[in-house]
Amino acid sequence: MPIDPATLRATALQSKAWPYEEARKLLKRFPHGKPGGAPILFETGYGPSGLPHIGTFNEVLRTTMVRRALHALTDAPTRLIAFSDDMDGLRKVPDNVPNKAMLAEHLGMPLSRIPDPFDKFESFAAHNNAMLRDFLDRFGFEYEFQSAAALYNSGGFDGALKGVLRQYQAILDIMLPTLRAERAATYSPVLPISPKTGAVLQVPVEVLDAETGRIAFVDAGERIEQTVLGGKAKLQWKVDWAMRWAALGVDYEMYGKDLIDSGIQSGKIARVLGARPPESLIYEMFLDEKGEKISKSKGNGLSLEEWLTYGSEESLAFYIYREPKKAKSLHLGLIPRAIDDYWQFRENYAGQEAREKLGNPVHHIHDGAVPETTLPVTFGLLLNLVSVMGEASREQVWGYLANYVPDASPERYPDLAILIDRALAYGRDFVAPTLVRRAPEGVEVAALQQLAASLAGLAPDATAEDIQNIVYEIGKSAGFENLRDWFKALYETLLGSSQGPRMGSFIALYGIENSRNLIAEALARA
């Protein structure tokens, strides 16, 4: 059952779970609510220069968890804006998109004004923005999508842009000391859009009239005077971030460790613009299998579709939730463990005290409404089963499950039905190609012969625990120096892997006769 609101609020005020620690920052910021009853505003940012990946999804999920945690502490209203920086100029062509030559012709152009290389949307930014929204909608996030292009072009940022021009020198005083001499010589907080080419220009700017937004700059050798309003200019990244905080009234935005310097400078600029910088969590970056930072332009990160081909949405949320301030690898090999860990924490939840529940990742994944259903088998065990079966259908897997779970059916265990499909896909693509069953050797031969004979004499109603005890006793009496060597031998000779499940559970699931046949095949290789 969900925790009652009074107990939840009292416990959350003391909880060490990071979403509650973050939410308490906002409670301290607005102890009596935001002035005028305005919603506390959360923001996440997305740069649509490449296809969205899980790193993008991560930021919205974690921010949503903080937002939910705040709801446990206060009745103050909140909003979440997913903001796309689609007025940025394209700096380089991403590695993972078609029509690269076409994109190369548009380098420097605002992303919202570049044709879509996928030929599906009116612009490259529109394509990537649509993918972002699909990400968020699929997971059921409550958010409002906003884009830089829409706000710049419609005049929504015009008032804030005039503020930047009024404080132009003060902003230069903040930024210039942080830049190399060569960069400082041409740096401008404002980036005009060329009336000749439509490109975002990196040129010095002279402020002519802040109140009308008039500036002057040189474009291809010609002095140009034009307004910054109505989409005729955008701001440099750190200034743009600060301006957005001020214009929208952002109260909370988390960001990666790689943006620490940007956050510091943007915070200073926000104060110059008369705004209070938002509260924030600085998280560590996701890394690929080689230990390199994942990147939209490189395409070395995972897509949401890739994870969900082999794992569940809950397993992804579980992996993202844990240890946000610790750098973590993010690759497909992590999925089986993430699935089983999620289910283990979920099964523990019902029996925990309120304090423990608030520290349990599943509480934040399900916003306190944690389902009470359980799984009769682990995902790891399913993987071992489908890998031994080879080419298998879901119907065949359900048939084997009847050996272990008498009432097994898709209707009785809908979560298991989903995981069977994931296990079949993961086993086919990643496990089966790596399996190599070696021949047993030395004491392993006699031990396997004894195991086959013991299984033949088992009663029909023998449990997985009965079988596990037999396996354990054979290992102790067979002369292995370490029982781990016995279990490793079973995995390597029967399953083709150096790691595996509890053999009692596997044999019960695979069936006594099928398991004896597996042993016979191994002995035939000796």
Coordinates of C-alpha atoms in Angstrom, one line a residue:
M1 CA 0.0 0.0 0.0
P2 CA 1.2 3.6 -0.6
I3 CA 2.6 5.5 2.4
D4 CA 0.0 7.8 3.8
P5 CA 0.7 11.5 3.0
A6 CA 1.5 12.6 6.6
T7 CA 4.0 9.8 7.1
L8 CA 5.4 10.4 3.7
R9 CA 6.0 14.1 4.3
A10 CA 7.5 13.6 7.8
T11 CA 9.8 10.8 6.5
A12 CA 10.8 12.7 3.3
L13 CA 12.0 15.7 5.4
Q14 CA 14.7 13.4 6.8
S15 CA 15.3 11.0 3.9
K16 CA 18.8 10.7 2.5
A17 CA 17.5 9.6 -0.9
W18 CA 18.9 12.1 -3.4
P19 CA 15.5 13.2 -4.9
Y20 CA 14.4 14.3 -1.4
E21 CA 17.7 16.0 -0.7
E22 CA 17.3 18.0 -4.0
A23 CA 13.6 18.8 -3.2
R24 CA 14.6 20.2 0.2
K25 CA 16.8 22.8 -1.6
L26 CA 13.6 24.1 -3.3
L27 CA 11.7 24.0 0.0
K28 CA 14.5 26.2 1.5
R29 CA 14.4 28.5 -1.6
F30 CA 10.6 29.0 -1.2
P31 CA 9.6 28.1 2.4
H32 CA 6.3 29.8 1.9
G33 CA 5.8 28.9 -1.8
K34 CA 6.9 30.9 -4.9
P35 CA 5.7 34.6 -4.7
G36 CA 2.2 35.1 -6.1
G37 CA 1.5 31.4 -5.9
A38 CA 3.4 30.9 -9.2
P39 CA 4.5 27.3 -10.0
I40 CA 8.0 26.2 -9.1
L41 CA 9.6 25.8 -12.5
F42 CA 11.8 22.8 -13.4
E43 CA 13.7 22.8 -16.7
T44 CA 15.7 20.3 -18.7
G45 CA 17.7 21.3 -21.8
Y46 CA 18.3 19.4 -25.0
G47 CA 20.7 20.3 -27.9
P48 CA 19.1 18.8 -31.0
S49 CA 22.4 18.7 -33.0
G50 CA 22.2 14.9 -32.9
L51 CA 19.7 12.1 -32.2
P52 CA 18.6 11.9 -28.6
H53 CA 20.0 9.1 -26.5
I54 CA 19.6 7.8 -23.0
G55 CA 21.7 10.6 -21.6
T56 CA 19.0 13.0 -22.7
F57 CA 16.2 10.8 -21.3
N58 CA 18.2 10.5 -18.1
E59 CA 18.0 14.3 -17.4
V60 CA 14.2 14.4 -17.7
L61 CA 13.7 11.3 -15.6
R62 CA 15.9 12.4 -12.8
T63 CA 14.4 15.9 -12.8
T64 CA 10.9 14.3 -12.7
M65 CA 11.9 12.3 -9.6
V66 CA 13.0 15.6 -7.9
R67 CA 9.7 17.2 -8.9
R68 CA 7.7 14.3 -7.4
A69 CA 9.8 14.4 -4.3
L70 CA 8.9 18.0 -3.9
H71 CA 5.2 17.2 -4.2
A72 CA 5.7 15.0 -1.1
L73 CA 7.0 17.9 0.9
T74 CA 4.7 20.7 -0.3
D75 CA 1.4 21.4 -2.0
A76 CA 3.0 24.2 -4.1
P77 CA 2.3 23.9 -7.8
T78 CA 5.1 23.0 -10.2
R79 CA 5.9 22.9 -13.9
L80 CA 8.5 21.1 -16.0
I81 CA 9.8 22.5 -19.2
A82 CA 11.7 20.4 -21.7
F83 CA 13.6 23.0 -23.6
S84 CA 15.3 22.5 -27.0
D85 CA 18.3 24.8 -28.0
D86 CA 17.3 24.6 -31.6
M87 CA 18.5 28.1 -32.6
D88 CA 22.1 26.9 -32.2
G89 CA 24.3 26.8 -35.3
L90 CA 25.3 23.4 -36.5
R91 CA 29.0 23.1 -35.7
K92 CA 29.8 19.7 -37.2
V93 CA 28.0 16.9 -39.0
P94 CA 26.9 14.1 -36.7
D95 CA 28.2 10.6 -37.4
N96 CA 24.9 8.8 -37.2
V97 CA 22.7 10.5 -39.7
P98 CA 22.1 10.2 -43.5
N99 CA 22.7 12.9 -46.1
K100 CA 25.9 14.1 -44.4
A101 CA 26.9 16.1 -47.5
M102 CA 23.7 18.1 -47.4
L103 CA 24.2 18.9 -43.7
A104 CA 27.8 19.9 -44.4
E105 CA 26.5 22.6 -46.7
H106 CA 24.5 24.1 -43.8
L107 CA 27.3 24.3 -41.2
G108 CA 26.8 27.4 -39.1
M109 CA 23.0 27.6 -39.8
P110 CA 20.5 27.5 -37.0
L111 CA 19.4 23.9 -36.4
S112 CA 15.8 24.9 -36.9
R113 CA 16.6 26.3 -40.4
I114 CA 18.5 23.2 -41.7
P115 CA 16.6 20.6 -43.9
D116 CA 15.9 17.3 -42.2
P117 CA 18.4 14.7 -43.4
F118 CA 15.8 12.0 -42.8
D119 CA 13.3 13.8 -45.1
K120 CA 10.5 13.5 -42.5
F121 CA 10.2 17.0 -41.0
E122 CA 10.5 20.6 -41.9
S123 CA 14.0 20.9 -40.3
F124 CA 16.7 18.9 -38.7
A125 CA 15.8 20.3 -35.3
A126 CA 12.1 19.5 -35.8
H127 CA 13.1 15.8 -36.5
N128 CA 15.2 15.6 -33.4
N129 CA 12.7 17.5 -31.3
A130 CA 10.0 15.0 -32.4
M131 CA 12.2 12.1 -31.3
L132 CA 12.7 13.8 -27.9
R133 CA 9.0 14.2 -27.4
D134 CA 8.5 10.5 -28.4
F135 CA 11.0 9.6 -25.7
L136 CA 9.2 11.5 -23.1
D137 CA 5.6 10.6 -24.1
R138 CA 6.4 6.9 -24.2
F139 CA 7.4 7.0 -20.6
G140 CA 4.4 9.1 -19.5
F141 CA 6.3 12.2 -18.4
E142 CA 4.3 15.3 -17.5
Y143 CA 6.1 18.2 -19.2
E144 CA 5.7 21.2 -21.5
F145 CA 7.9 21.3 -24.6
Q146 CA 9.4 24.7 -25.6
S147 CA 12.0 25.5 -28.2
A148 CA 14.5 28.4 -28.5
A149 CA 13.5 28.9 -32.2
A150 CA 9.8 29.4 -31.3
L151 CA 10.6 31.9 -28.5
Y152 CA 13.3 33.8 -30.4
N153 CA 11.2 34.0 -33.6
S154 CA 7.9 34.9 -32.0
G155 CA 9.5 37.7 -29.9
G156 CA 9.0 35.7 -26.7
F157 CA 12.6 36.5 -25.7
D158 CA 12.6 40.1 -26.9
G159 CA 12.3 41.6 -23.5
A160 CA 15.1 39.5 -22.1
L161 CA 17.3 40.3 -25.2
K162 CA 16.9 44.0 -24.4
G163 CA 18.0 43.3 -20.9
V164 CA 21.2 41.6 -22.2
L165 CA 21.9 44.6 -24.4
R166 CA 21.4 46.9 -21.4
Q167 CA 23.9 44.8 -19.4
Y168 CA 26.2 44.2 -22.3
Q169 CA 29.4 45.5 -20.7
A170 CA 28.7 43.8 -17.4
I171 CA 28.3 40.5 -19.2
L172 CA 31.6 41.1 -21.1
D173 CA 33.3 41.8 -17.7
I174 CA 32.1 38.3 -16.5
M175 CA 33.0 36.4 -19.7
L176 CA 36.2 38.0 -21.0
P177 CA 38.5 37.0 -18.1
T178 CA 37.5 33.3 -18.7
L179 CA 38.5 33.3 -22.4
R180 CA 41.8 32.9 -24.2
A181 CA 43.2 36.2 -25.6
E182 CA 42.4 35.1 -29.2
R183 CA 38.9 34.2 -28.4
A184 CA 38.3 37.3 -26.2
A185 CA 39.3 39.6 -29.1
T186 CA 36.2 38.6 -31.2
Y187 CA 33.9 37.5 -28.4
S188 CA 30.3 38.8 -28.4
P189 CA 27.5 37.8 -26.0
V190 CA 25.1 38.3 -29.0
L191 CA 25.3 36.3 -32.2
P192 CA 23.6 38.0 -35.1
I193 CA 21.9 36.0 -37.8
S194 CA 23.5 36.9 -41.2
P195 CA 20.9 38.6 -43.5
K196 CA 23.0 37.4 -46.4
T197 CA 23.5 33.7 -45.6
G198 CA 21.2 33.0 -42.6
A199 CA 24.2 31.6 -40.6
V200 CA 24.8 32.3 -37.0
L201 CA 27.8 34.7 -37.0
Q202 CA 30.6 34.7 -34.4
V203 CA 31.6 38.4 -34.8
P204 CA 32.0 41.4 -32.5
V205 CA 28.8 43.4 -32.0
E206 CA 28.3 47.1 -31.2
V207 CA 25.2 47.9 -29.2
L208 CA 23.4 50.9 -30.9
D209 CA 20.2 51.1 -28.9
A210 CA 19.3 48.6 -26.2
E211 CA 15.7 49.7 -26.0
T212 CA 15.0 49.0 -29.7
G213 CA 17.4 46.1 -29.9
R214 CA 19.6 47.7 -32.6
I215 CA 23.1 46.4 -33.1
A216 CA 25.9 46.8 -35.7
F217 CA 28.3 44.2 -36.9
V218 CA 30.4 43.3 -40.0
D219 CA 29.2 40.6 -42.3
A220 CA 31.5 39.6 -45.2
G221 CA 33.2 42.9 -45.1
E222 CA 30.0 45.0 -44.9
R223 CA 28.8 46.9 -41.9
I224 CA 25.2 45.8 -41.1
E225 CA 22.8 47.4 -38.7
Q226 CA 19.8 45.4 -37.6
T227 CA 17.7 44.4 -34.6
V228 CA 18.3 41.4 -32.4
L229 CA 14.6 41.0 -31.9
G230 CA 12.2 38.6 -33.6
G231 CA 14.8 35.8 -34.4
K232 CA 17.4 38.1 -36.0
A233 CA 20.0 37.0 -33.4
K234 CA 20.6 34.5 -30.7
L235 CA 22.9 34.5 -27.6
Q236 CA 26.2 32.8 -26.9
W237 CA 25.6 29.6 -24.9
K238 CA 26.4 30.7 -21.4
V239 CA 24.6 34.0 -21.9
D240 CA 21.7 32.2 -23.6
W241 CA 21.4 29.8 -20.6
A242 CA 21.3 32.7 -18.1
M243 CA 18.9 34.7 -20.2
R244 CA 16.5 31.7 -20.3
W245 CA 16.7 31.2 -16.6
A246 CA 15.8 34.9 -16.2
A247 CA 13.1 35.0 -18.9
L248 CA 11.3 31.9 -17.9
G249 CA 11.9 32.1 -14.1
V250 CA 13.6 28.7 -13.9
D251 CA 14.0 27.4 -10.3
Y252 CA 15.7 24.0 -10.8
E253 CA 17.9 22.6 -13.6
M254 CA 20.4 19.7 -13.2
Y255 CA 23.3 19.4 -15.5
G256 CA 26.4 17.2 -16.2
K257 CA 29.8 17.6 -14.7
D258 CA 31.1 18.9 -18.1
L259 CA 29.0 22.0 -17.7
I260 CA 30.3 23.1 -14.2
D261 CA 32.1 26.1 -15.6
S262 CA 29.2 27.1 -17.8
G263 CA 26.9 26.9 -14.7
I264 CA 29.2 29.2 -12.7
Q265 CA 29.4 31.8 -15.4
S266 CA 25.7 31.6 -16.4
G267 CA 24.8 32.0 -12.7
K268 CA 26.8 35.2 -12.5
I269 CA 25.1 36.5 -15.7
A270 CA 21.7 35.6 -14.4
R271 CA 22.3 37.8 -11.4
V272 CA 23.4 40.7 -13.6
L273 CA 20.1 40.2 -15.4
G274 CA 18.3 40.5 -12.1
A275 CA 17.4 36.8 -11.7
R276 CA 18.3 34.2 -9.1
P277 CA 20.1 31.2 -10.6
P278 CA 18.2 27.9 -10.2
E279 CA 19.0 25.2 -7.7
S280 CA 20.9 22.3 -9.4
L281 CA 22.3 18.8 -9.1
I282 CA 25.6 18.3 -10.9
Y283 CA 25.7 14.7 -12.1
E284 CA 28.5 12.6 -13.5
M285 CA 28.5 11.5 -17.1
F286 CA 27.5 8.3 -18.7
L287 CA 30.3 6.4 -20.4
D288 CA 30.4 3.9 -23.2
E289 CA 32.0 0.5 -23.1
K290 CA 35.4 2.1 -23.8
G291 CA 35.0 4.6 -20.9
E292 CA 34.4 7.5 -23.3
K293 CA 31.6 10.1 -22.7
I294 CA 28.6 9.3 -24.7
S295 CA 27.8 11.9 -27.4
K296 CA 24.8 12.6 -29.7
S297 CA 27.1 13.5 -32.6
K298 CA 29.3 10.5 -32.2
G299 CA 26.3 8.2 -31.8
N300 CA 28.2 6.1 -29.2
G301 CA 25.4 6.2 -26.7
L302 CA 22.4 4.0 -26.5
S303 CA 19.1 4.9 -27.9
L304 CA 15.9 4.3 -25.9
E305 CA 14.8 1.9 -28.5
E306 CA 17.9 -0.2 -28.1
W307 CA 17.5 -0.6 -24.4
L308 CA 13.8 -1.4 -24.7
T309 CA 14.5 -4.1 -27.3
Y310 CA 16.3 -6.1 -24.7
G311 CA 15.2 -4.6 -21.3
S312 CA 12.2 -3.1 -19.6
E313 CA 11.4 0.6 -19.1
E314 CA 11.6 0.0 -15.3
S315 CA 15.1 -1.5 -15.6
L316 CA 16.2 1.6 -17.5
A317 CA 14.7 3.9 -14.9
F318 CA 16.3 1.8 -12.1
Y319 CA 19.8 2.1 -13.7
I320 CA 19.4 5.8 -14.2
Y321 CA 18.2 6.5 -10.7
R322 CA 21.2 5.0 -8.9
E323 CA 24.2 7.1 -7.9
P324 CA 23.8 10.2 -10.1
K325 CA 27.0 11.7 -8.8
K326 CA 29.1 8.6 -9.9
A327 CA 30.3 8.0 -13.5
K328 CA 28.7 4.9 -14.9
S329 CA 29.1 2.9 -18.0
L330 CA 26.0 2.6 -20.2
H331 CA 25.9 -0.3 -22.6
L332 CA 23.7 -3.2 -23.5
G333 CA 25.7 -5.7 -21.4
L334 CA 24.3 -4.0 -18.3
I335 CA 20.7 -4.9 -19.0
P336 CA 20.3 -8.4 -17.5
R337 CA 21.7 -7.2 -14.1
A338 CA 19.6 -4.1 -14.2
I339 CA 16.4 -6.1 -14.7
D340 CA 17.1 -8.5 -11.9
D341 CA 18.2 -5.8 -9.5
Y342 CA 15.1 -3.8 -10.2
W343 CA 12.9 -6.8 -9.4
Q344 CA 14.8 -7.6 -6.3
F345 CA 14.3 -4.1 -4.9
R346 CA 10.6 -4.2 -6.0
E347 CA 10.1 -7.5 -4.1
N348 CA 11.7 -6.0 -1.0
Y349 CA 9.6 -2.9 -1.0
A350 CA 6.3 -4.2 0.5
G351 CA 8.1 -5.4 3.7
Q352 CA 10.1 -2.2 4.3
E353 CA 9.5 0.6 6.8
A354 CA 8.7 4.0 5.4
R355 CA 12.3 5.3 5.8
E356 CA 13.6 2.3 3.8
K357 CA 10.9 2.6 1.2
L358 CA 11.9 6.2 0.5
G359 CA 15.4 5.0 -0.1
N360 CA 14.4 2.2 -2.4
P361 CA 14.8 3.1 -6.1
V362 CA 11.4 1.6 -7.0
H363 CA 9.6 4.2 -4.8
H364 CA 10.9 6.9 -7.1
I365 CA 10.4 5.0 -10.3
H366 CA 6.7 4.4 -9.5
D367 CA 6.1 7.6 -7.5
G368 CA 5.3 5.6 -4.4
A369 CA 2.6 3.4 -6.2
V370 CA 4.8 0.3 -6.5
P371 CA 3.0 -2.7 -8.0
E372 CA 2.8 -5.7 -5.7
T373 CA 3.3 -8.4 -8.4
T374 CA 6.4 -10.5 -8.4
L375 CA 8.3 -12.6 -10.9
P376 CA 8.6 -16.4 -10.4
V377 CA 12.0 -16.6 -12.2
T378 CA 14.9 -14.2 -12.7
F379 CA 15.8 -12.7 -16.0
G380 CA 19.2 -14.3 -15.7
L381 CA 17.6 -17.7 -15.4
L382 CA 15.4 -17.0 -18.4
L383 CA 18.5 -16.1 -20.4
N384 CA 20.2 -19.3 -19.4
L385 CA 17.1 -21.2 -20.5
V386 CA 16.7 -19.6 -23.9
S387 CA 20.4 -19.9 -24.6
V388 CA 20.4 -23.6 -24.0
M389 CA 17.3 -24.0 -26.0
G390 CA 18.8 -22.4 -29.1
E391 CA 16.2 -21.3 -31.6
A392 CA 13.1 -21.1 -29.4
S393 CA 9.6 -19.5 -29.5
R394 CA 7.9 -17.8 -26.6
E395 CA 5.4 -20.7 -26.6
Q396 CA 8.2 -23.2 -26.1
V397 CA 9.6 -21.1 -23.2
W398 CA 6.2 -21.1 -21.5
G399 CA 6.2 -24.8 -21.9
Y400 CA 9.5 -25.1 -20.0
L401 CA 8.3 -22.7 -17.4
A402 CA 5.5 -25.2 -16.6
N403 CA 8.2 -27.4 -15.1
Y404 CA 9.1 -24.7 -12.6
V405 CA 5.9 -22.6 -12.2
P406 CA 2.8 -24.8 -12.4
D407 CA 0.4 -21.8 -13.0
A408 CA 2.7 -20.1 -15.5
S409 CA 0.8 -18.2 -18.3
P410 CA 1.0 -14.8 -20.0
E411 CA -2.3 -13.9 -18.3
R412 CA -1.1 -14.9 -14.8
Y413 CA 2.4 -13.2 -15.3
P414 CA 2.1 -10.4 -17.8
D415 CA 5.5 -8.9 -16.7
L416 CA 7.1 -12.2 -17.3
A417 CA 5.6 -12.4 -20.8
I418 CA 7.3 -9.1 -21.6
L419 CA 10.6 -10.3 -20.2
I420 CA 10.4 -13.6 -22.2
D421 CA 10.4 -11.6 -25.4
R422 CA 13.3 -9.5 -24.2
A423 CA 15.2 -12.7 -23.1
L424 CA 14.7 -14.3 -26.5
A425 CA 16.0 -11.1 -28.3
Y426 CA 19.0 -10.7 -25.9
G427 CA 19.9 -14.4 -26.0
R428 CA 19.7 -14.5 -29.8
D429 CA 21.8 -11.3 -30.3
F430 CA 24.3 -11.3 -27.5
V431 CA 24.5 -14.7 -25.6
A432 CA 24.1 -17.4 -28.2
P433 CA 27.0 -16.1 -30.4
T434 CA 29.4 -16.2 -27.5
L435 CA 28.5 -19.7 -26.1
V436 CA 31.2 -22.3 -26.2
R437 CA 30.6 -25.5 -24.3
R438 CA 33.9 -27.1 -23.4
A439 CA 34.6 -30.8 -22.7
P440 CA 34.7 -31.8 -19.1
E441 CA 38.0 -33.0 -17.7
G442 CA 39.6 -34.6 -14.7
V443 CA 37.3 -34.9 -11.7
E444 CA 34.5 -33.1 -13.6
V445 CA 33.8 -36.3 -15.6
A446 CA 32.9 -38.4 -12.6
A447 CA 31.0 -35.6 -10.9
L448 CA 28.8 -35.1 -14.0
Q449 CA 28.2 -38.9 -14.2
Q450 CA 27.2 -38.9 -10.6
L451 CA 24.9 -35.9 -11.1
A452 CA 23.2 -37.6 -14.1
A453 CA 22.6 -40.7 -12.0
S454 CA 21.2 -38.7 -9.0
L455 CA 18.8 -36.8 -11.2
A456 CA 17.5 -40.1 -12.7
G457 CA 16.6 -41.2 -9.2
L458 CA 14.7 -38.1 -8.2
A459 CA 11.1 -38.1 -7.2
P460 CA 8.8 -36.3 -9.6
D461 CA 7.9 -33.7 -7.1
A462 CA 11.6 -32.8 -6.3
T463 CA 12.0 -29.0 -5.8
A464 CA 14.7 -26.7 -7.1
E465 CA 16.1 -26.7 -3.5
D466 CA 16.2 -30.5 -3.5
I467 CA 18.2 -30.4 -6.7
Q468 CA 20.5 -27.7 -5.5
N469 CA 21.3 -29.7 -2.4
I470 CA 22.2 -32.7 -4.6
V471 CA 24.5 -30.6 -6.8
Y472 CA 26.1 -29.1 -3.7
E473 CA 26.8 -32.5 -2.1
I474 CA 28.2 -34.0 -5.3
G475 CA 30.6 -31.0 -5.5
K476 CA 31.8 -31.6 -1.9
S477 CA 32.4 -35.3 -2.4
A478 CA 34.0 -35.1 -5.9
G479 CA 37.4 -33.7 -4.9
F480 CA 37.2 -30.1 -6.0
E481 CA 39.5 -27.9 -4.1
N482 CA 36.9 -25.1 -4.2
L483 CA 33.2 -25.6 -4.8
R484 CA 33.3 -22.6 -7.1
D485 CA 35.3 -24.7 -9.5
W486 CA 32.5 -27.3 -9.5
F487 CA 29.8 -24.7 -10.3
K488 CA 32.1 -23.0 -12.9
A489 CA 32.6 -26.4 -14.5
L490 CA 28.8 -26.9 -14.7
Y491 CA 28.4 -23.5 -16.4
E492 CA 31.2 -24.0 -18.9
T493 CA 30.4 -27.6 -19.9
L494 CA 26.6 -27.4 -19.8
L495 CA 25.7 -23.8 -20.5
G496 CA 28.8 -22.5 -22.4
S497 CA 29.4 -19.6 -20.1
S498 CA 31.8 -18.9 -17.1
Q499 CA 28.9 -17.7 -15.1
G500 CA 25.4 -18.9 -14.5
P501 CA 22.3 -19.4 -12.3
R502 CA 21.6 -21.6 -9.3
M503 CA 21.8 -25.0 -10.9
G504 CA 18.9 -26.4 -8.9
S505 CA 16.7 -23.7 -10.3
F506 CA 18.0 -24.1 -13.8
I507 CA 17.5 -27.9 -13.8
A508 CA 14.0 -27.6 -12.4
L509 CA 13.2 -25.1 -15.1
Y510 CA 14.8 -26.9 -17.9
G511 CA 13.4 -30.3 -16.8
I512 CA 15.2 -33.4 -15.3
E513 CA 15.3 -35.3 -18.6
N514 CA 16.4 -32.4 -20.7
S515 CA 19.1 -31.7 -18.1
R516 CA 20.3 -35.3 -18.2
N517 CA 20.5 -35.1 -22.0
L518 CA 22.6 -31.9 -21.6
I519 CA 25.0 -33.8 -19.3
A520 CA 25.2 -36.7 -21.7
E521 CA 26.1 -34.3 -24.5
A522 CA 28.9 -32.8 -22.3
L523 CA 30.2 -36.3 -21.4
A524 CA 30.3 -37.3 -25.0
R525 CA 32.8 -34.5 -25.6
A526 CA 35.1 -35.7 -22.9

